[in-house]
Amino acid sequence: MNSRIFLFLATIFSGFALIRIPLADTFLASIEPVTTIIGVLAILIFSLVLIYYGVRNLFSK
Protein backbone atom coordinates (compact mmCIF):
# COMPACT_ATOMS: atom_id res chain seq x y z
CA MET A 1 0.00 0.00 0.00
CA ASN A 2 1.19 3.46 -0.83
CA SER A 3 2.47 5.27 2.26
CA ARG A 4 1.31 8.61 0.87
CA ILE A 5 -2.29 7.51 1.40
CA PHE A 6 -1.71 7.42 5.16
CA LEU A 7 -0.16 10.89 4.94
CA PHE A 8 -3.25 12.15 3.11
CA LEU A 9 -5.50 10.61 5.78
CA ALA A 10 -3.44 12.24 8.52
CA THR A 11 -3.79 15.57 6.72
CA ILE A 12 -7.57 15.15 6.58
CA PHE A 13 -7.66 14.42 10.31
CA SER A 14 -5.52 17.47 11.03
CA GLY A 15 -7.94 19.54 8.95
CA PHE A 16 -10.76 18.36 11.20
CA ALA A 17 -8.62 19.25 14.21
CA LEU A 18 -8.09 22.78 12.86
CA ILE A 19 -11.82 23.22 12.45
CA ARG A 20 -12.68 21.93 15.93
CA ILE A 21 -9.87 23.62 17.93
CA PRO A 22 -11.32 25.90 20.61
CA LEU A 23 -9.61 29.27 20.32
CA ALA A 24 -12.21 31.37 22.12
CA ASP A 25 -10.96 33.31 25.15
CA THR A 26 -7.32 32.98 24.07
CA PHE A 27 -4.95 35.38 22.41
CA LEU A 28 -5.35 33.31 19.21
CA ALA A 29 -9.08 34.04 18.92
CA SER A 30 -8.46 36.52 16.13
CA ILE A 31 -7.05 33.83 13.82
CA GLU A 32 -9.91 31.37 14.31
CA PRO A 33 -11.47 32.16 10.89
CA VAL A 34 -8.10 31.52 9.24
CA THR A 35 -7.68 28.13 10.92
CA THR A 36 -11.21 27.18 9.91
CA ILE A 37 -10.58 28.08 6.27
CA ILE A 38 -7.26 26.20 6.22
CA GLY A 39 -8.92 23.17 7.82
CA VAL A 40 -11.77 23.10 5.30
CA LEU A 41 -9.35 23.48 2.39
CA ALA A 42 -7.14 20.67 3.70
CA ILE A 43 -10.13 18.35 4.06
CA LEU A 44 -11.48 19.14 0.60
CA ILE A 45 -8.19 18.97 -1.28
CA PHE A 46 -6.88 15.78 0.26
CA SER A 47 -10.26 14.06 0.13
CA LEU A 48 -10.36 14.77 -3.61
CA VAL A 49 -6.82 13.42 -3.96
CA LEU A 50 -7.81 10.21 -2.19
CA ILE A 51 -10.87 9.86 -4.44
CA TYR A 52 -8.65 10.38 -7.49
CA TYR A 53 -6.21 7.69 -6.31
CA GLY A 54 -9.09 5.32 -5.65
CA VAL A 55 -10.66 5.79 -9.07
CA ARG A 56 -7.27 5.55 -10.78
CA ASN A 57 -6.51 2.32 -8.92
CA LEU A 58 -9.95 0.94 -9.76
CA PHE A 59 -9.48 1.38 -13.49
CA SER A 60 -5.82 0.33 -13.69
CA LYS A 61 -4.76 -3.20 -14.54
N, CA, C and O atoms as a DFTB+ gen file, in Angstrom:
244 C
 N C O
     1  1       0.838      -1.178       0.000
     2  2       0.000       0.000       0.000
     3  2       0.884       1.242       0.000
     4  3       1.944       1.276       0.625
     5  1       0.433       2.223      -0.693
     6  2       1.187       3.457      -0.832
     7  2       1.198       4.210       0.497
     8  3       0.142       4.443       1.086
     9  1       2.374       4.588       0.968
    10  2       2.469       5.271       2.260
    11  2       1.950       6.701       2.191
    12  3       1.636       7.294       3.223
    13  1       1.857       7.263       0.983
    14  2       1.312       8.612       0.869
    15  2      -0.169       8.652       1.221
    16  3      -0.674       9.693       1.643
    17  1      -0.868       7.543       1.056
    18  2      -2.292       7.508       1.398
    19  2      -2.478       7.767       2.894
    20  3      -3.394       8.489       3.286
    21  1      -1.618       7.185       3.727
    22  2      -1.709       7.423       5.162
    23  2      -1.379       8.879       5.499
    24  3      -1.951       9.448       6.428
    25  1      -0.461       9.476       4.746
    26  2      -0.157      10.889       4.940
    27  2      -1.357      11.755       4.580
    28  3      -1.646      12.727       5.278
    29  1      -2.058      11.419       3.504
    30  2      -3.248      12.155       3.114
    31  2      -4.343      12.010       4.169
    32  3      -5.029      12.982       4.486
    33  1      -4.510      10.810       4.714
    34  2      -5.500      10.610       5.779
    35  2      -5.147      11.414       7.025
    36  3      -6.024      11.993       7.666
    37  1      -3.866      11.448       7.365
    38  2      -3.439      12.243       8.519
    39  2      -3.689      13.730       8.282
    40  3      -4.023      14.462       9.213
    41  1      -3.529      14.174       7.045
    42  2      -3.792      15.569       6.723
    43  2      -5.281      15.891       6.839
    44  3      -5.650      16.974       7.293
    45  1      -6.129      14.957       6.429
    46  2      -7.572      15.155       6.577
    47  2      -7.942      15.240       8.053
    48  3      -8.739      16.094       8.441
    49  1      -7.377      14.370       8.872
    50  2      -7.660      14.418      10.311
    51  2      -7.153      15.717      10.935
    52  3      -7.806      16.272      11.819
    53  1      -6.011      16.200      10.490
    54  2      -5.516      17.470      11.028
    55  2      -6.387      18.630      10.563
    56  3      -6.513      19.623      11.279
    57  1      -6.988      18.528       9.387
    58  2      -7.938      19.540       8.949
    59  2      -9.153      19.585       9.855
    60  3      -9.637      20.662      10.203
    61  1      -9.651      18.405      10.240
    62  2     -10.759      18.365      11.195
    63  2     -10.336      18.947      12.544
    64  3     -11.128      19.615      13.208
    65  1      -9.104      18.697      12.945
    66  2      -8.619      19.254      14.209
    67  2      -8.551      20.775      14.144
    68  3      -8.869      21.451      15.122
    69  1      -8.136      21.321      12.993
    70  2      -8.086      22.776      12.857
    71  2      -9.476      23.390      12.915
    72  3      -9.645      24.498      13.424
    73  1     -10.457      22.688      12.404
    74  2     -11.825      23.217      12.450
    75  2     -12.360      23.197      13.879
    76  3     -13.022      24.142      14.310
    77  1     -12.078      22.129      14.609
    78  2     -12.680      21.929      15.933
    79  2     -11.877      22.534      17.089
    80  3     -12.334      22.476      18.231
    81  1     -10.709      23.104      16.837
    82  2      -9.874      23.615      17.928
    83  2     -10.557      24.819      18.601
    84  3     -10.974      25.759      17.923
    85  1     -10.666      24.782      19.918
    86  2     -11.319      25.899      20.610
    87  2     -10.325      27.041      20.861
    88  3      -9.419      26.914      21.684
    89  1     -10.502      28.130      20.159
    90  2      -9.606      29.274      20.324
    91  2     -10.266      30.447      21.029
    92  3      -9.640      31.490      21.217
    93  1     -11.514      30.289      21.418
    94  2     -12.213      31.372      22.118
    95  2     -11.539      31.626      23.459
    96  3     -11.037      30.704      24.102
    97  1     -11.537      32.868      23.861
    98  2     -10.961      33.310      25.146
    99  2      -9.455      33.073      25.226
   100  3      -8.913      32.925      26.322
   101  1      -8.778      33.035      24.089
   102  2      -7.321      32.976      24.074
   103  2      -6.810      34.120      23.219
   104  3      -7.591      34.810      22.562
   105  1      -5.510      34.320      23.228
   106  2      -4.951      35.382      22.407
   107  2      -4.966      35.014      20.924
   108  3      -4.705      35.868      20.077
   109  1      -5.267      33.750      20.596
   110  2      -5.354      33.310      19.206
   111  2      -6.768      33.382      18.633
   112  3      -7.013      32.893      17.530
   113  1      -7.682      33.976      19.358
   114  2      -9.077      34.036      18.919
   115  2      -9.236      34.810      17.615
   116  3     -10.182      34.575      16.864
   117  1      -8.333      35.711      17.349
   118  2      -8.460      36.519      16.132
   119  2      -8.115      35.728      14.872
   120  3      -8.505      36.124      13.774
   121  1      -7.396      34.623      15.011
   122  2      -7.045      33.832      13.820
   123  2      -7.939      32.606      13.655
   124  3      -7.653      31.744      12.825
   125  1      -9.004      32.516      14.423
   126  2      -9.908      31.372      14.310
   127  2     -10.540      31.236      12.926
   128  3     -10.661      30.109      12.445
   129  1     -10.950      32.321      12.255
   130  2     -11.474      32.157      10.889
   131  2     -10.422      31.617       9.912
   132  3     -10.750      30.869       8.991
   133  1      -9.177      31.996      10.117
   134  2      -8.102      31.522       9.243
   135  2      -7.880      30.026       9.433
   136  3      -7.714      29.296       8.455
   137  1      -7.874      29.566      10.673
   138  2      -7.679      28.132      10.917
   139  2      -8.847      27.315      10.389
   140  3      -8.665      26.190       9.923
   141  1     -10.046      27.880      10.462
   142  2     -11.208      27.177       9.913
   143  2     -11.105      27.045       8.399
   144  3     -11.379      25.979       7.848
   145  1     -10.713      28.118       7.728
   146  2     -10.576      28.076       6.275
   147  2      -9.477      27.107       5.857
   148  3      -9.659      26.341       4.910
   149  1      -8.354      27.128       6.538
   150  2      -7.260      26.202       6.218
   151  2      -7.701      24.761       6.453
   152  3      -7.376      23.877       5.661
   153  1      -8.435      24.518       7.531
   154  2      -8.925      23.174       7.818
   155  2      -9.879      22.663       6.761
   156  3      -9.781      21.512       6.338
   157  1     -10.801      23.506       6.332
   158  2     -11.766      23.104       5.303
   159  2     -11.051      22.833       3.986
   160  3     -11.351      21.852       3.305
   161  1     -10.111      23.694       3.625
   162  2      -9.354      23.476       2.385
   163  2      -8.543      22.187       2.432
   164  3      -8.481      21.457       1.443
   165  1      -7.922      21.901       3.571
   166  2      -7.145      20.668       3.698
   167  2      -8.040      19.449       3.547
   168  3      -7.671      18.488       2.873
   169  1      -9.202      19.481       4.164
   170  2     -10.131      18.352       4.061
   171  2     -10.589      18.166       2.621
   172  3     -10.582      17.047       2.109
   173  1     -10.983      19.244       1.970
   174  2     -11.485      19.143       0.599
   175  2     -10.407      18.675      -0.377
   176  3     -10.634      17.764      -1.173
   177  1      -9.254      19.293      -0.311
   178  2      -8.192      18.970      -1.278
   179  2      -7.731      17.537      -1.124
   180  3      -7.646      16.808      -2.113
   181  1      -7.432      17.118       0.086
   182  2      -6.881      15.784       0.259
   183  2      -7.942      14.691       0.153
   184  3      -7.615      13.544      -0.152
   185  1      -9.199      15.029       0.400
   186  2     -10.264      14.064       0.127
   187  2     -10.393      13.835      -1.377
   188  3     -10.567      12.701      -1.824
   189  1     -10.307      14.915      -2.154
   190  2     -10.356      14.769      -3.607
   191  2      -9.162      13.982      -4.142
   192  3      -9.299      13.207      -5.088
   193  1      -8.005      14.179      -3.542
   194  2      -6.819      13.420      -3.960
   195  2      -7.013      11.933      -3.673
   196  3      -6.663      11.088      -4.497
   197  1      -7.567      11.617      -2.514
   198  2      -7.813      10.208      -2.194
   199  2      -8.852       9.595      -3.127
   200  3      -8.718       8.438      -3.524
   201  1      -9.880      10.352      -3.479
   202  2     -10.871       9.855      -4.439
   203  2     -10.218       9.625      -5.790
   204  3     -10.498       8.623      -6.448
   205  1      -9.355      10.534      -6.212
   206  2      -8.646      10.377      -7.488
   207  2      -7.793       9.109      -7.481
   208  3      -7.825       8.333      -8.436
   209  1      -7.030       8.899      -6.405
   210  2      -6.209       7.688      -6.313
   211  2      -7.062       6.427      -6.331
   212  3      -6.682       5.425      -6.936
   213  1      -8.216       6.476      -5.668
   214  2      -9.090       5.321      -5.645
   215  2      -9.659       4.993      -7.017
   216  3      -9.690       3.831      -7.423
   217  1     -10.105       6.011      -7.723
   218  2     -10.656       5.793      -9.071
   219  2      -9.559       5.344     -10.030
   220  3      -9.781       4.462     -10.861
   221  1      -8.389       5.939      -9.919
   222  2      -7.266       5.550     -10.777
   223  2      -6.856       4.095     -10.518
   224  3      -6.541       3.358     -11.452
   225  1      -6.864       3.699      -9.266
   226  2      -6.511       2.318      -8.923
   227  2      -7.605       1.348      -9.371
   228  3      -7.313       0.209      -9.737
   229  1      -8.845       1.788      -9.343
   230  2      -9.951       0.943      -9.760
   231  2      -9.893       0.614     -11.241
   232  3     -10.208      -0.505     -11.644
   233  1      -9.496       1.578     -12.049
   234  2      -9.481       1.381     -13.494
   235  2      -8.118       1.003     -14.058
   236  3      -7.967       0.900     -15.275
   237  1      -7.123       0.795     -13.199
   238  2      -5.822       0.330     -13.685
   239  2      -5.855      -1.192     -13.820
   240  3      -6.838      -1.833     -13.448
   241  1      -4.803      -1.750     -14.338
   242  2      -4.757      -3.200     -14.544
   243  2      -5.015      -3.902     -13.247
   244  3      -5.021      -5.132     -13.201
